[in-house]
CSV table of C-alpha atoms in Angstrom, one decimal:
chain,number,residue,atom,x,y,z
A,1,UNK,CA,2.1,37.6,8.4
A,2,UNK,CA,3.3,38.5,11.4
A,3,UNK,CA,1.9,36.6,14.6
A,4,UNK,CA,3.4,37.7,17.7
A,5,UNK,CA,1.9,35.3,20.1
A,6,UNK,CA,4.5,34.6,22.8
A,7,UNK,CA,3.2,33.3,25.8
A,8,UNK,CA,4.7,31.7,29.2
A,9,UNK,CA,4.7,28.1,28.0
A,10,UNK,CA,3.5,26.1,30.8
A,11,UNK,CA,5.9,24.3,32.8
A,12,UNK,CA,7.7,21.2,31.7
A,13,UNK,CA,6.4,17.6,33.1
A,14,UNK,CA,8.7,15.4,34.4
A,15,UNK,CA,5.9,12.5,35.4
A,16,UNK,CA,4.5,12.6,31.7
A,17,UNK,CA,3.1,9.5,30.8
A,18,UNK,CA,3.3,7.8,27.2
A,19,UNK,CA,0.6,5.0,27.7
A,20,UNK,CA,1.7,3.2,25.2
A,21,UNK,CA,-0.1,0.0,24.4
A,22,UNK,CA,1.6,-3.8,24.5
A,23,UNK,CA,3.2,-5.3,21.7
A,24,UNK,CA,3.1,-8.8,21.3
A,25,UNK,CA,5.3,-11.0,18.4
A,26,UNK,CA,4.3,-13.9,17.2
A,27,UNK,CA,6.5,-15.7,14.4
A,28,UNK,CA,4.8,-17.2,11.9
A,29,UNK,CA,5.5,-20.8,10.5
A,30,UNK,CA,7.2,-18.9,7.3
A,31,UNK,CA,9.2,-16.8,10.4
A,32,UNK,CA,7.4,-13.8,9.4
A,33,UNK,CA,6.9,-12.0,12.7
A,34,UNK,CA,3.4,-10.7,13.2
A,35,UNK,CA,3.3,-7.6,15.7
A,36,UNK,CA,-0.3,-7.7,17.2
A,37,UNK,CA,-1.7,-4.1,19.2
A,38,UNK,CA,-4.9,-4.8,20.9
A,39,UNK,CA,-5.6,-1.2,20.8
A,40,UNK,CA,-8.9,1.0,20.8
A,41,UNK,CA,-12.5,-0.1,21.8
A,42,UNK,CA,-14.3,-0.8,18.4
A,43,UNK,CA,-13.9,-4.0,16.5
A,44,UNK,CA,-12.3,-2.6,13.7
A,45,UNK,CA,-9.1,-4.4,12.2
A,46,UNK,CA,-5.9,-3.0,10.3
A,47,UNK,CA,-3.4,-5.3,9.0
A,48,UNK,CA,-0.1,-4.2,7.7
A,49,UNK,CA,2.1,-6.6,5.5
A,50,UNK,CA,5.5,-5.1,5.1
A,51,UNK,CA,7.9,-6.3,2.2
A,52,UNK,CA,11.2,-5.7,1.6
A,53,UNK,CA,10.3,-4.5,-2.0
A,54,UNK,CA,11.1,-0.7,-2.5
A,55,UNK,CA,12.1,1.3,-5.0
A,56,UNK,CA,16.4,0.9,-3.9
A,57,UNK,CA,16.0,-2.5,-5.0
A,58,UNK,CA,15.9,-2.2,-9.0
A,59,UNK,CA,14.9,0.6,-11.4
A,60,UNK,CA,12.6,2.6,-9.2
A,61,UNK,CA,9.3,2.7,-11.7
A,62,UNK,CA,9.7,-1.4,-11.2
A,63,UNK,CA,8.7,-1.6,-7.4
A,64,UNK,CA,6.6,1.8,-8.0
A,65,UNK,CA,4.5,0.1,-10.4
A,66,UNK,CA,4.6,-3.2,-9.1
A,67,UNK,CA,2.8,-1.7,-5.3
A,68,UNK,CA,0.4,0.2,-7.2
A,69,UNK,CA,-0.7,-2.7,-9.7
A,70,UNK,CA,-1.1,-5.1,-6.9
A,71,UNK,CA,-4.1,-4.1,-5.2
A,72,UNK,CA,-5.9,-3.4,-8.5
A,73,UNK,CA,-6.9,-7.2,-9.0
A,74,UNK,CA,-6.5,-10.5,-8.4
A,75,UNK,CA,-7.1,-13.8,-10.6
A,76,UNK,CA,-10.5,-14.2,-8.5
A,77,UNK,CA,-11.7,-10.5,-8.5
A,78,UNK,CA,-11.2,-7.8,-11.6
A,79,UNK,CA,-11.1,-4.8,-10.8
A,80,UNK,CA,-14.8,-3.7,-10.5
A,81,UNK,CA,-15.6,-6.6,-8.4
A,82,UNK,CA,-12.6,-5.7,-5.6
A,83,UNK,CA,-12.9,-1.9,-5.4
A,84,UNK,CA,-17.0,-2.8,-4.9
A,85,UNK,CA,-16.1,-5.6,-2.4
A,86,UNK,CA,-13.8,-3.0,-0.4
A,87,UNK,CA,-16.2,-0.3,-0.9
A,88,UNK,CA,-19.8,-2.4,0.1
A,89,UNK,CA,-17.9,-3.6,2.4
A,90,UNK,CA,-16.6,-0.4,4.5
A,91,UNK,CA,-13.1,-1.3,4.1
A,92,UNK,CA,-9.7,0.5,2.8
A,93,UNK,CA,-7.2,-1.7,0.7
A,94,UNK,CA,-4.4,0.2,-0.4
A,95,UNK,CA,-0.4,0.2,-0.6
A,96,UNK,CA,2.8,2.6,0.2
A,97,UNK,CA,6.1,2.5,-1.0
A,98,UNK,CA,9.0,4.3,-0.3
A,99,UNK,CA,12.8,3.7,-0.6
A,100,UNK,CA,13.2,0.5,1.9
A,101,UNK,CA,9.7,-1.0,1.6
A,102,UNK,CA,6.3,-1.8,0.7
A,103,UNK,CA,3.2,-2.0,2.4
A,104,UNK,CA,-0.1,-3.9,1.4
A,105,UNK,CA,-2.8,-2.6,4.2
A,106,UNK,CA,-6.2,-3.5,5.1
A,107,UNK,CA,-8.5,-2.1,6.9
A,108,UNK,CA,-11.9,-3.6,7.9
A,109,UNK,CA,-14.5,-4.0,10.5
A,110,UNK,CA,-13.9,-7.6,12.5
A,111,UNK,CA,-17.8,-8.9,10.7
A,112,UNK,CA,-16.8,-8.3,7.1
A,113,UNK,CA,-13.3,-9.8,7.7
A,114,UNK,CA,-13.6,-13.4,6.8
A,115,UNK,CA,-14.5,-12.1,2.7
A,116,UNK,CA,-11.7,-9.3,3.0
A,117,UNK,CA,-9.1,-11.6,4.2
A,118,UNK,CA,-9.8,-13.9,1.8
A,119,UNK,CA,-9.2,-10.8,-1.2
A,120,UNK,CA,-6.2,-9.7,0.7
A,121,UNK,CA,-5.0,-13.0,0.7
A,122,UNK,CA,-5.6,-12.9,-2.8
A,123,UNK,CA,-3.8,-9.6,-3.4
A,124,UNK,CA,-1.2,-10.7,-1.8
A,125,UNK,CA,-0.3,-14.1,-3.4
A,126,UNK,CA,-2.5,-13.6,-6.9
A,127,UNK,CA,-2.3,-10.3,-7.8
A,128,UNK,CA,-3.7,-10.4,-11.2
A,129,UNK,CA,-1.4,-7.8,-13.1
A,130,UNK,CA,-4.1,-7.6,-16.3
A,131,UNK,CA,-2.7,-6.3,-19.6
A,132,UNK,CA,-5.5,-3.6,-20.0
A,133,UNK,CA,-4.7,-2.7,-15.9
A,134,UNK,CA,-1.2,-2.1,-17.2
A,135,UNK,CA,-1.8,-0.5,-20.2
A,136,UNK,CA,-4.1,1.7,-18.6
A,137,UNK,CA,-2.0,2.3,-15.5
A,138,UNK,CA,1.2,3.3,-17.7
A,139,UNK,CA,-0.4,5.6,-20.0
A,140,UNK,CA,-2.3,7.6,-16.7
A,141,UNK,CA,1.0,7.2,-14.8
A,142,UNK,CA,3.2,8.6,-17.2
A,143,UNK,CA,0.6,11.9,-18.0
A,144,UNK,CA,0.9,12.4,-14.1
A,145,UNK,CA,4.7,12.3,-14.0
A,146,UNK,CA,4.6,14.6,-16.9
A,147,UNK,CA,2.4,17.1,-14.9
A,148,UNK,CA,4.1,17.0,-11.6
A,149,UNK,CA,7.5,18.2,-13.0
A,150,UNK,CA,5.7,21.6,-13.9
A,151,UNK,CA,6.1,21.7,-10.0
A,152,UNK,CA,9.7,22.9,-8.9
A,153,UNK,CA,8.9,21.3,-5.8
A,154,UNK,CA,8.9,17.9,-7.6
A,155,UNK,CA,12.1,19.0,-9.8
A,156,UNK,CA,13.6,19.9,-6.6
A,157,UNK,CA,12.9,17.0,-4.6
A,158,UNK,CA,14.4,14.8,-7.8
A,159,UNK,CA,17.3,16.7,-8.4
A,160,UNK,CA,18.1,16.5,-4.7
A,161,UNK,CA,18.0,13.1,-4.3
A,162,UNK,CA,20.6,12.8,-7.5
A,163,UNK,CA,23.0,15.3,-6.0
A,164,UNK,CA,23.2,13.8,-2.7
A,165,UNK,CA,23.9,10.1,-3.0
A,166,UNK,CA,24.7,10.0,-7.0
A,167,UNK,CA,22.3,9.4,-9.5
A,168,UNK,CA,23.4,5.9,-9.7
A,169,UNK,CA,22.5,5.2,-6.2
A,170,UNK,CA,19.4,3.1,-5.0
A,171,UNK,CA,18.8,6.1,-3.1
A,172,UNK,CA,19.5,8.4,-5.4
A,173,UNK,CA,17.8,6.9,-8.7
A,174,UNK,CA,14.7,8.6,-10.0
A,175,UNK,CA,11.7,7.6,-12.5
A,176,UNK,CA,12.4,9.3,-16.0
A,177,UNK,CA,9.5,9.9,-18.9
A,178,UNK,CA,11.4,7.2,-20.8
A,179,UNK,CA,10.6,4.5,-17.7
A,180,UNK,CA,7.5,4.9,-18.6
A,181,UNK,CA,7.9,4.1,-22.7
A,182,UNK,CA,10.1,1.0,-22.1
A,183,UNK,CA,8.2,-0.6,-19.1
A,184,UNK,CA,7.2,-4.8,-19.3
A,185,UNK,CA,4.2,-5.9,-17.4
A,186,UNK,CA,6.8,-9.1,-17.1
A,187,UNK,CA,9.1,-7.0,-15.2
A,188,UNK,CA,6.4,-6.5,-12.6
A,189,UNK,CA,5.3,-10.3,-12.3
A,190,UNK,CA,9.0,-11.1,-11.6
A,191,UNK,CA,9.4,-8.4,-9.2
A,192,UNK,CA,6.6,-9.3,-7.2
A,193,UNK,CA,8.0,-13.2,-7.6
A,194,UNK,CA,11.6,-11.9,-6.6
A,195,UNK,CA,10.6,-9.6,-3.6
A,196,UNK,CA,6.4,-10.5,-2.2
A,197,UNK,CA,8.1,-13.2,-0.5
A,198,UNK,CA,8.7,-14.2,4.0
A,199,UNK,CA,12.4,-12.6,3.4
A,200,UNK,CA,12.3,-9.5,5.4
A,201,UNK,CA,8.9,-9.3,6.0
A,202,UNK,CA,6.7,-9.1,9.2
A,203,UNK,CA,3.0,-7.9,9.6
A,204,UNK,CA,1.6,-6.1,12.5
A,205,UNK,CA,-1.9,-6.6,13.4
A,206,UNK,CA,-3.5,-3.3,15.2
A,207,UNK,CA,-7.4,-2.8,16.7
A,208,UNK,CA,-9.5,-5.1,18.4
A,209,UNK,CA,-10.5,-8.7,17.1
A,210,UNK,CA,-11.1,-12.0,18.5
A,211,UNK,CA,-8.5,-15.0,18.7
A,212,UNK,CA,-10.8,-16.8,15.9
A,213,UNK,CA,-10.0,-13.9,13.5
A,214,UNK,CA,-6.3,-13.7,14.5
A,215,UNK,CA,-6.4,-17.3,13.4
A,216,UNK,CA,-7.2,-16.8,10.5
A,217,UNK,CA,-4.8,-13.7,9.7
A,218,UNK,CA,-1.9,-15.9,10.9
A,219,UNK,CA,-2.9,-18.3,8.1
A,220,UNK,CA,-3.1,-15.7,5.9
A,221,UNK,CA,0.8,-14.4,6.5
A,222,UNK,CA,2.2,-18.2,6.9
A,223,UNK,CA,0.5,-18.5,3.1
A,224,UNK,CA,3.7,-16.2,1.9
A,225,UNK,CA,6.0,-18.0,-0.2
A,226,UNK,CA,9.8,-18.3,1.4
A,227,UNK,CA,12.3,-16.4,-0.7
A,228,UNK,CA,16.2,-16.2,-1.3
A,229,UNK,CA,16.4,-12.7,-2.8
A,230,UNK,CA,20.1,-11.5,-1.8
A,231,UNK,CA,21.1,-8.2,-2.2
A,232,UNK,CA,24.4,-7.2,-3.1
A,233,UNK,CA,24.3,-3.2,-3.7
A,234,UNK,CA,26.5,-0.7,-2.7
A,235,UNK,CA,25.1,2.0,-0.3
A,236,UNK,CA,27.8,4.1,-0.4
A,237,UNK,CA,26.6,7.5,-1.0
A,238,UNK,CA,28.4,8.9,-4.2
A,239,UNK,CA,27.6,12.6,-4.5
A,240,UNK,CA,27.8,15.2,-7.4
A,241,UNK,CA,30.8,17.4,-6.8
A,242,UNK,CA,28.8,20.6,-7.6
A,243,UNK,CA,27.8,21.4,-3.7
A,244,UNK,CA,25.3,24.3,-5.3
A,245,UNK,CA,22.9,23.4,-8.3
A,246,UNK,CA,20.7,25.5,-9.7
A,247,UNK,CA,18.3,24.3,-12.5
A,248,UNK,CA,16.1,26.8,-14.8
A,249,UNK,CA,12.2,26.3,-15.1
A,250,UNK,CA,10.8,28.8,-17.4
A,251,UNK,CA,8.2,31.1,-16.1
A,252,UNK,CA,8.2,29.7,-12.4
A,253,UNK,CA,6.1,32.0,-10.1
A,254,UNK,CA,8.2,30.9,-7.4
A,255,UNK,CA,11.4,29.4,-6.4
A,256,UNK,CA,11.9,26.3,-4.7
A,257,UNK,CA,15.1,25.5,-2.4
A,258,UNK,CA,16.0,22.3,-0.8
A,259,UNK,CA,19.4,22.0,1.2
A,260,UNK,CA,20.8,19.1,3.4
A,261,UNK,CA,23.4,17.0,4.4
A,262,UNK,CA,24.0,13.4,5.5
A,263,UNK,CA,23.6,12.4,9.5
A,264,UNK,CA,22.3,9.8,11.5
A,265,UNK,CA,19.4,7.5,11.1
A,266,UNK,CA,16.9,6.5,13.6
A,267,UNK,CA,18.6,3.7,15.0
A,268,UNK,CA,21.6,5.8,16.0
A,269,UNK,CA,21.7,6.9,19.9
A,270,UNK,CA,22.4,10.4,19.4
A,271,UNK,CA,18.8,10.9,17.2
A,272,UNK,CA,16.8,11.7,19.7
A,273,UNK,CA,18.8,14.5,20.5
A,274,UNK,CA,19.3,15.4,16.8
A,275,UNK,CA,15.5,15.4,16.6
A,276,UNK,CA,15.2,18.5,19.5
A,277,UNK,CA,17.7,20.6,17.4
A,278,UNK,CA,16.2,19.8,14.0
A,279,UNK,CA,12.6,20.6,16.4
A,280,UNK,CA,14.6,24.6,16.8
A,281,UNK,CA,15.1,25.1,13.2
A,282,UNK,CA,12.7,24.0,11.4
A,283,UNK,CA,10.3,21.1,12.7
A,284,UNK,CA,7.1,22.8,13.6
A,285,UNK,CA,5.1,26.1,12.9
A,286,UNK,CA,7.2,28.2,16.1
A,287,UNK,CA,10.7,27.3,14.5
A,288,UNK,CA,13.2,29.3,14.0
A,289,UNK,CA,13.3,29.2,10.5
A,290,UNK,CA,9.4,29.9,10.0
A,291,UNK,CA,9.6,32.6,12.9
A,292,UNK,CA,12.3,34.7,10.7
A,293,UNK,CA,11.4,33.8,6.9
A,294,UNK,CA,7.9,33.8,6.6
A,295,UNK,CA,6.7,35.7,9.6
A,296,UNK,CA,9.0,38.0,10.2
A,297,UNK,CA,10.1,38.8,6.4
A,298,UNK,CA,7.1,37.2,4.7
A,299,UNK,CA,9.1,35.5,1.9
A,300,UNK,CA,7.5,32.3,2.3
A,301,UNK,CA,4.1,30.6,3.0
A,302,UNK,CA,5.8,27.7,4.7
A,303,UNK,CA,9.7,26.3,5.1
A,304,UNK,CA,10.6,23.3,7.3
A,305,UNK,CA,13.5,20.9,8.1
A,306,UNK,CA,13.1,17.2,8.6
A,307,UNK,CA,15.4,14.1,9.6
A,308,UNK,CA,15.0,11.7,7.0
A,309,UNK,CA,15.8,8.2,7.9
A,310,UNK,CA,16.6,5.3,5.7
A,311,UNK,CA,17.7,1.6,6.5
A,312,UNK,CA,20.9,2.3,5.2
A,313,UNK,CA,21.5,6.1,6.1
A,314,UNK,CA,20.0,9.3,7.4
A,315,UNK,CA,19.9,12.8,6.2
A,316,UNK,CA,19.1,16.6,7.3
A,317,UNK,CA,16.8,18.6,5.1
A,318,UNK,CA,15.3,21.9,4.5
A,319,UNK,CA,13.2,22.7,2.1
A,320,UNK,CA,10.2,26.4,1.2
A,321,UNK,CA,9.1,27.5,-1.9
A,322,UNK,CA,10.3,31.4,-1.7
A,323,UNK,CA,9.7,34.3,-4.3
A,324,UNK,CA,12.0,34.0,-7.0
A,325,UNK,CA,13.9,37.2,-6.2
A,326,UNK,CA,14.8,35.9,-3.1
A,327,UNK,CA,16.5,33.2,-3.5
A,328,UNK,CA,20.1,34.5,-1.9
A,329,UNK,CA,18.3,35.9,0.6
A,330,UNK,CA,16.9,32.8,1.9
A,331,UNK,CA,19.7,30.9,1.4
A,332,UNK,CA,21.8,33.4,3.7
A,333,UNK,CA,19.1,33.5,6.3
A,334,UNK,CA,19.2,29.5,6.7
A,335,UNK,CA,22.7,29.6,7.0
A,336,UNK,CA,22.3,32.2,9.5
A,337,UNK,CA,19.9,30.2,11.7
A,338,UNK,CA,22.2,27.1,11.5
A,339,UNK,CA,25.2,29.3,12.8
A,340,UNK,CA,23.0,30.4,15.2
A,341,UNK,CA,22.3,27.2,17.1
A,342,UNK,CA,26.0,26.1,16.7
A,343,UNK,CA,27.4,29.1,18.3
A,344,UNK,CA,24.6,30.7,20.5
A,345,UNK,CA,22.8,29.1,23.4
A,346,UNK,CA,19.3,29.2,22.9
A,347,UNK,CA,16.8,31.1,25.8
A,348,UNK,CA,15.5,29.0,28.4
A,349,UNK,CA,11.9,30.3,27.5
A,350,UNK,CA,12.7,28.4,23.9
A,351,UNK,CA,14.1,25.6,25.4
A,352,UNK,CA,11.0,25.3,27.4
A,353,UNK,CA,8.9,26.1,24.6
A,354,UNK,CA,10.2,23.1,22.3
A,355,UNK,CA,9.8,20.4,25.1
A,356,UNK,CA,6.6,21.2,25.9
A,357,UNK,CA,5.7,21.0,22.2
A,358,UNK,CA,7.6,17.6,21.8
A,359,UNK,CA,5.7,15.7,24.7
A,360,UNK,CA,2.5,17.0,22.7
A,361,UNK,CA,3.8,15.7,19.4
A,362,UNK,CA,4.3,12.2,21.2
A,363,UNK,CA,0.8,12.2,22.8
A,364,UNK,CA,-0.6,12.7,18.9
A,365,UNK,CA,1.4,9.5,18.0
A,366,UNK,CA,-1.0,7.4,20.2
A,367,UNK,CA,-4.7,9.0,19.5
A,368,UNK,CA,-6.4,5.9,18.3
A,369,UNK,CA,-5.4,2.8,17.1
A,370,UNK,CA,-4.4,3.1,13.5
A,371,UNK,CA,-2.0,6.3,14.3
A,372,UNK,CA,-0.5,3.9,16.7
A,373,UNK,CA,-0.1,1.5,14.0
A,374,UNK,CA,1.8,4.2,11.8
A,375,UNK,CA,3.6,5.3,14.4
A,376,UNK,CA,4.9,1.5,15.4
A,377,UNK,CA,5.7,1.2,11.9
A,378,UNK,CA,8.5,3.0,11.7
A,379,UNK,CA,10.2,1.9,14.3
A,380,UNK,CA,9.5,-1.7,13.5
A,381,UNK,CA,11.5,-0.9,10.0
A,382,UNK,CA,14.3,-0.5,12.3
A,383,UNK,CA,13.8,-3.5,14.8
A,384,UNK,CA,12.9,-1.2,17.4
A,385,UNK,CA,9.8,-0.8,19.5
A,386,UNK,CA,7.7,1.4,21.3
A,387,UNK,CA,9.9,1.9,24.6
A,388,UNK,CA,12.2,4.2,21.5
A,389,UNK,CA,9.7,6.9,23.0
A,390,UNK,CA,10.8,5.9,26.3
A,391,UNK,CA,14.3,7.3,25.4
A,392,UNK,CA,13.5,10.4,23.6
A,393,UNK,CA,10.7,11.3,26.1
A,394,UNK,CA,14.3,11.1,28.6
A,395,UNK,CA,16.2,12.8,26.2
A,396,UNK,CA,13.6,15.6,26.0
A,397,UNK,CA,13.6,15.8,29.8
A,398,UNK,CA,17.2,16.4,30.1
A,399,UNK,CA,18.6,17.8,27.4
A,400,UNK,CA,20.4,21.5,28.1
A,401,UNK,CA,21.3,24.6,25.8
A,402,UNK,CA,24.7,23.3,25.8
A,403,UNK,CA,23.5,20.0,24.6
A,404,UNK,CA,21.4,21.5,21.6
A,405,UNK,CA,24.8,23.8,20.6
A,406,UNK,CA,26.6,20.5,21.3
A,407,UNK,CA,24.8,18.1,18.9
A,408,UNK,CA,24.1,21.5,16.4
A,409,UNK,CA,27.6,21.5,15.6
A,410,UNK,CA,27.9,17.7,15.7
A,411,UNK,CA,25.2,17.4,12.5
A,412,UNK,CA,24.5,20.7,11.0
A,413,UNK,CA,27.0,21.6,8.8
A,414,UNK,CA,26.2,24.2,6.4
A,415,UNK,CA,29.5,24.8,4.7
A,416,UNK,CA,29.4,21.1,3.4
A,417,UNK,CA,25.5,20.8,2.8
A,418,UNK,CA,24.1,20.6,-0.9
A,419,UNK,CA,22.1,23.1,-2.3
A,420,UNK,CA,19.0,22.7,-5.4
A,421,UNK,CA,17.6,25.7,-6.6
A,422,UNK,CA,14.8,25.1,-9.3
A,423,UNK,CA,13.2,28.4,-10.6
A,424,UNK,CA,13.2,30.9,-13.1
């Protein structure tokens, strides 16, 4: 597996251009605000409403169940007759949930919207939440959770989560077999009254559509209900005292290792840096970590490191399914790499080699509409906006070797990271 491809990377740009398109907010009667991209050339709409409904905010199968459940039907249209209507219609209807929040999304041409809008609408407000939907939904739901923890990457990722922040913690709860067996559809109905609500919501309207329609999709968001839903949790991380953990799975054909430790999210000033170092170790196909385990040992097919960011904190991961004997090996080669940046200066052909590959990544963030959409979506979690690629586009431009061993030894601290083996 060894690719030995190294090339002069061209020379670094320093009159790159994002293009970014405008952003315009609009509140909403209800004071939801509605972020509206006129973006692309065809008249094709998406529309993202964003609740502050994920799975931190009770039991996690609650919220889990509740997202999935709520774009199956509505008292207007069972099932059949809203998958056809999305489907005769050209358009996508579906939701997302992770740790923070929900999204219910639809995406349509601007001629079918009137009928769409008027399901969504539906969805949104009405969701029907059937007894046979739920029935159905529990007993598939629970075969596929059953399934996906023959997976150490799944065991991994669960076991992980509980070591870090405590198993107690909204972050750091996961969905057991048992959720599954003691599950009330009522729970979801007063979920979705609790948390579908204007409290921490906003919408953002991407494509290209006529004021008429944008009308009519303002309607549509000042139609959600005000709520009052308080939180009062605790997000201080509690973590298991064990920094190492390794959990047996019978007859594994490979090994799976995730390692981390808590940073910064995205809101912090110092993560734009932190994403150029994670960028050396282990955030695209040329890292360092890739470059030494898979291709230069051949240990792995693929291993990678990520920033994960959260409302209420932020985290460093790595994580490769390895051969089983090789565990240790791994392990002591990561550690290596991490020393690495905190104590050596990388090359200036690296350096360059990096930048050049980050002003790529950002020029992939605006190719079309909807990927713009996505991409504003994460910031707007964070109350931030587009000109967030301003700064790290700066931050790529000027950031030195001594800045990357600077910021490496800020964040990356091995000694104190946790460790999850799951493998045989």
């Amino acid at each position: 597996m060894n690719h030995d491809n190294k090339k002069t990377p061209p020379p670094l740009s320093d009159t790159f251009k994002i293009g970014y398109p405008k952003v315009t907010i609009v509140n909403a009667k209800n004071g939801i605000p509605v972020h509206i991209i006129r973006s692309g050339t065809q008249k094709v709409i998406k529309l993202d409403l964003i609740f502050n409904a994920g799975t931190r905010q009770t039991s996690p199968l609650i919220p889990k169940a509740t997202a999935d459940l709520i774009v199956e039907a509505t008292k207007s249209f069972d099932s059949e007759t809203l998958s056809t209507l999305v489907d005769n219609n050209g358009a996508y209807l579906y939701s997302e949930i992770d740790r923070d929040r929900v999204s219910l999304s639809l995406v349509v041409l601007e001629k079918f919207c009137d009928i769409l809008l008027e399901a969504f609408q539906e969805v949104v407000l009405h969701p029907q939440f059937s007894s046979v939907d739920f029935e159905r939904y529990r007993v598939k739901r629970k075969q596929q959770h059953i399934q996906s923890l023959e997976k150490t990457a799944t065991m991994a990722a669960r076991e992980f989560a509980g070591q870090l922040f405590g198993k107690s913690h909204p972050y750091g709860r996961i969905i057991d077999e048992n959720d599954y067996n003691t599950l009330q559809l009522e729970e979801l109905k007063l979920f979705h009254q609790d948390f579908y609500t204007s409290r921490g919501t906003y919408a953002i309207v991407t494509g290209q559509f006529s004021d008429k329609t944008m009308e009519k999709i303002l309607d549509l968001v000042e139609s959600i209900p005000s709520g009052f839903k308080h939180e009062t949790k605790d997000f201080t991380p509690k973590p298991e005292s064990l920094l190492v953990q390794k959990i047996k799975k019978n007859n594994a054909k490979q090994a799976t290792i995730k390692i981390g430790g808590f940073a910064i999210n995205r809101k912090h000033p110092d993560y734009p840096a932190l994403k150029i170092v994670n960028t050396f170790l282990g955030g695209y196909f040329g890292s360092r970590l890739m470059q030494v385990i898979r291709e230069q040992k051949g240990l792995t097919y693929g291993i990678g490191s990520s920033l994960i960011s959260m409302e209420h904190c932020g985290y460093w991961t790595i994580q490769g399914d390895v051969l089983v004997d090789k565990v240790d090996e791994v392990i002591s080669d990561v550690e290596n790499e991490i020393l690495r940046l905190r104590t050596e200066l990388v090359s200036d052909e690296e350096l360059s080699m990096v930048k050049n590959y980050l002003q790529g990544d950002i020029l992939q963030r605006f190719d079309g509409p909807f990927t713009t959409a996505d991409t504003y979506r994460v910031l707007a979690d964070y109350d931030m906006g587009l000109t967030y690629f301003d700064s790290l586009q700066k931050t790529i431009l000027s950031i030195t070797k001594h800045d990357i061993m600077q910021f490496s030894n800020q964040y990356l601290d091995f000694k104190n990271a946790y460790i999850t083996v799951v493998g045989d």
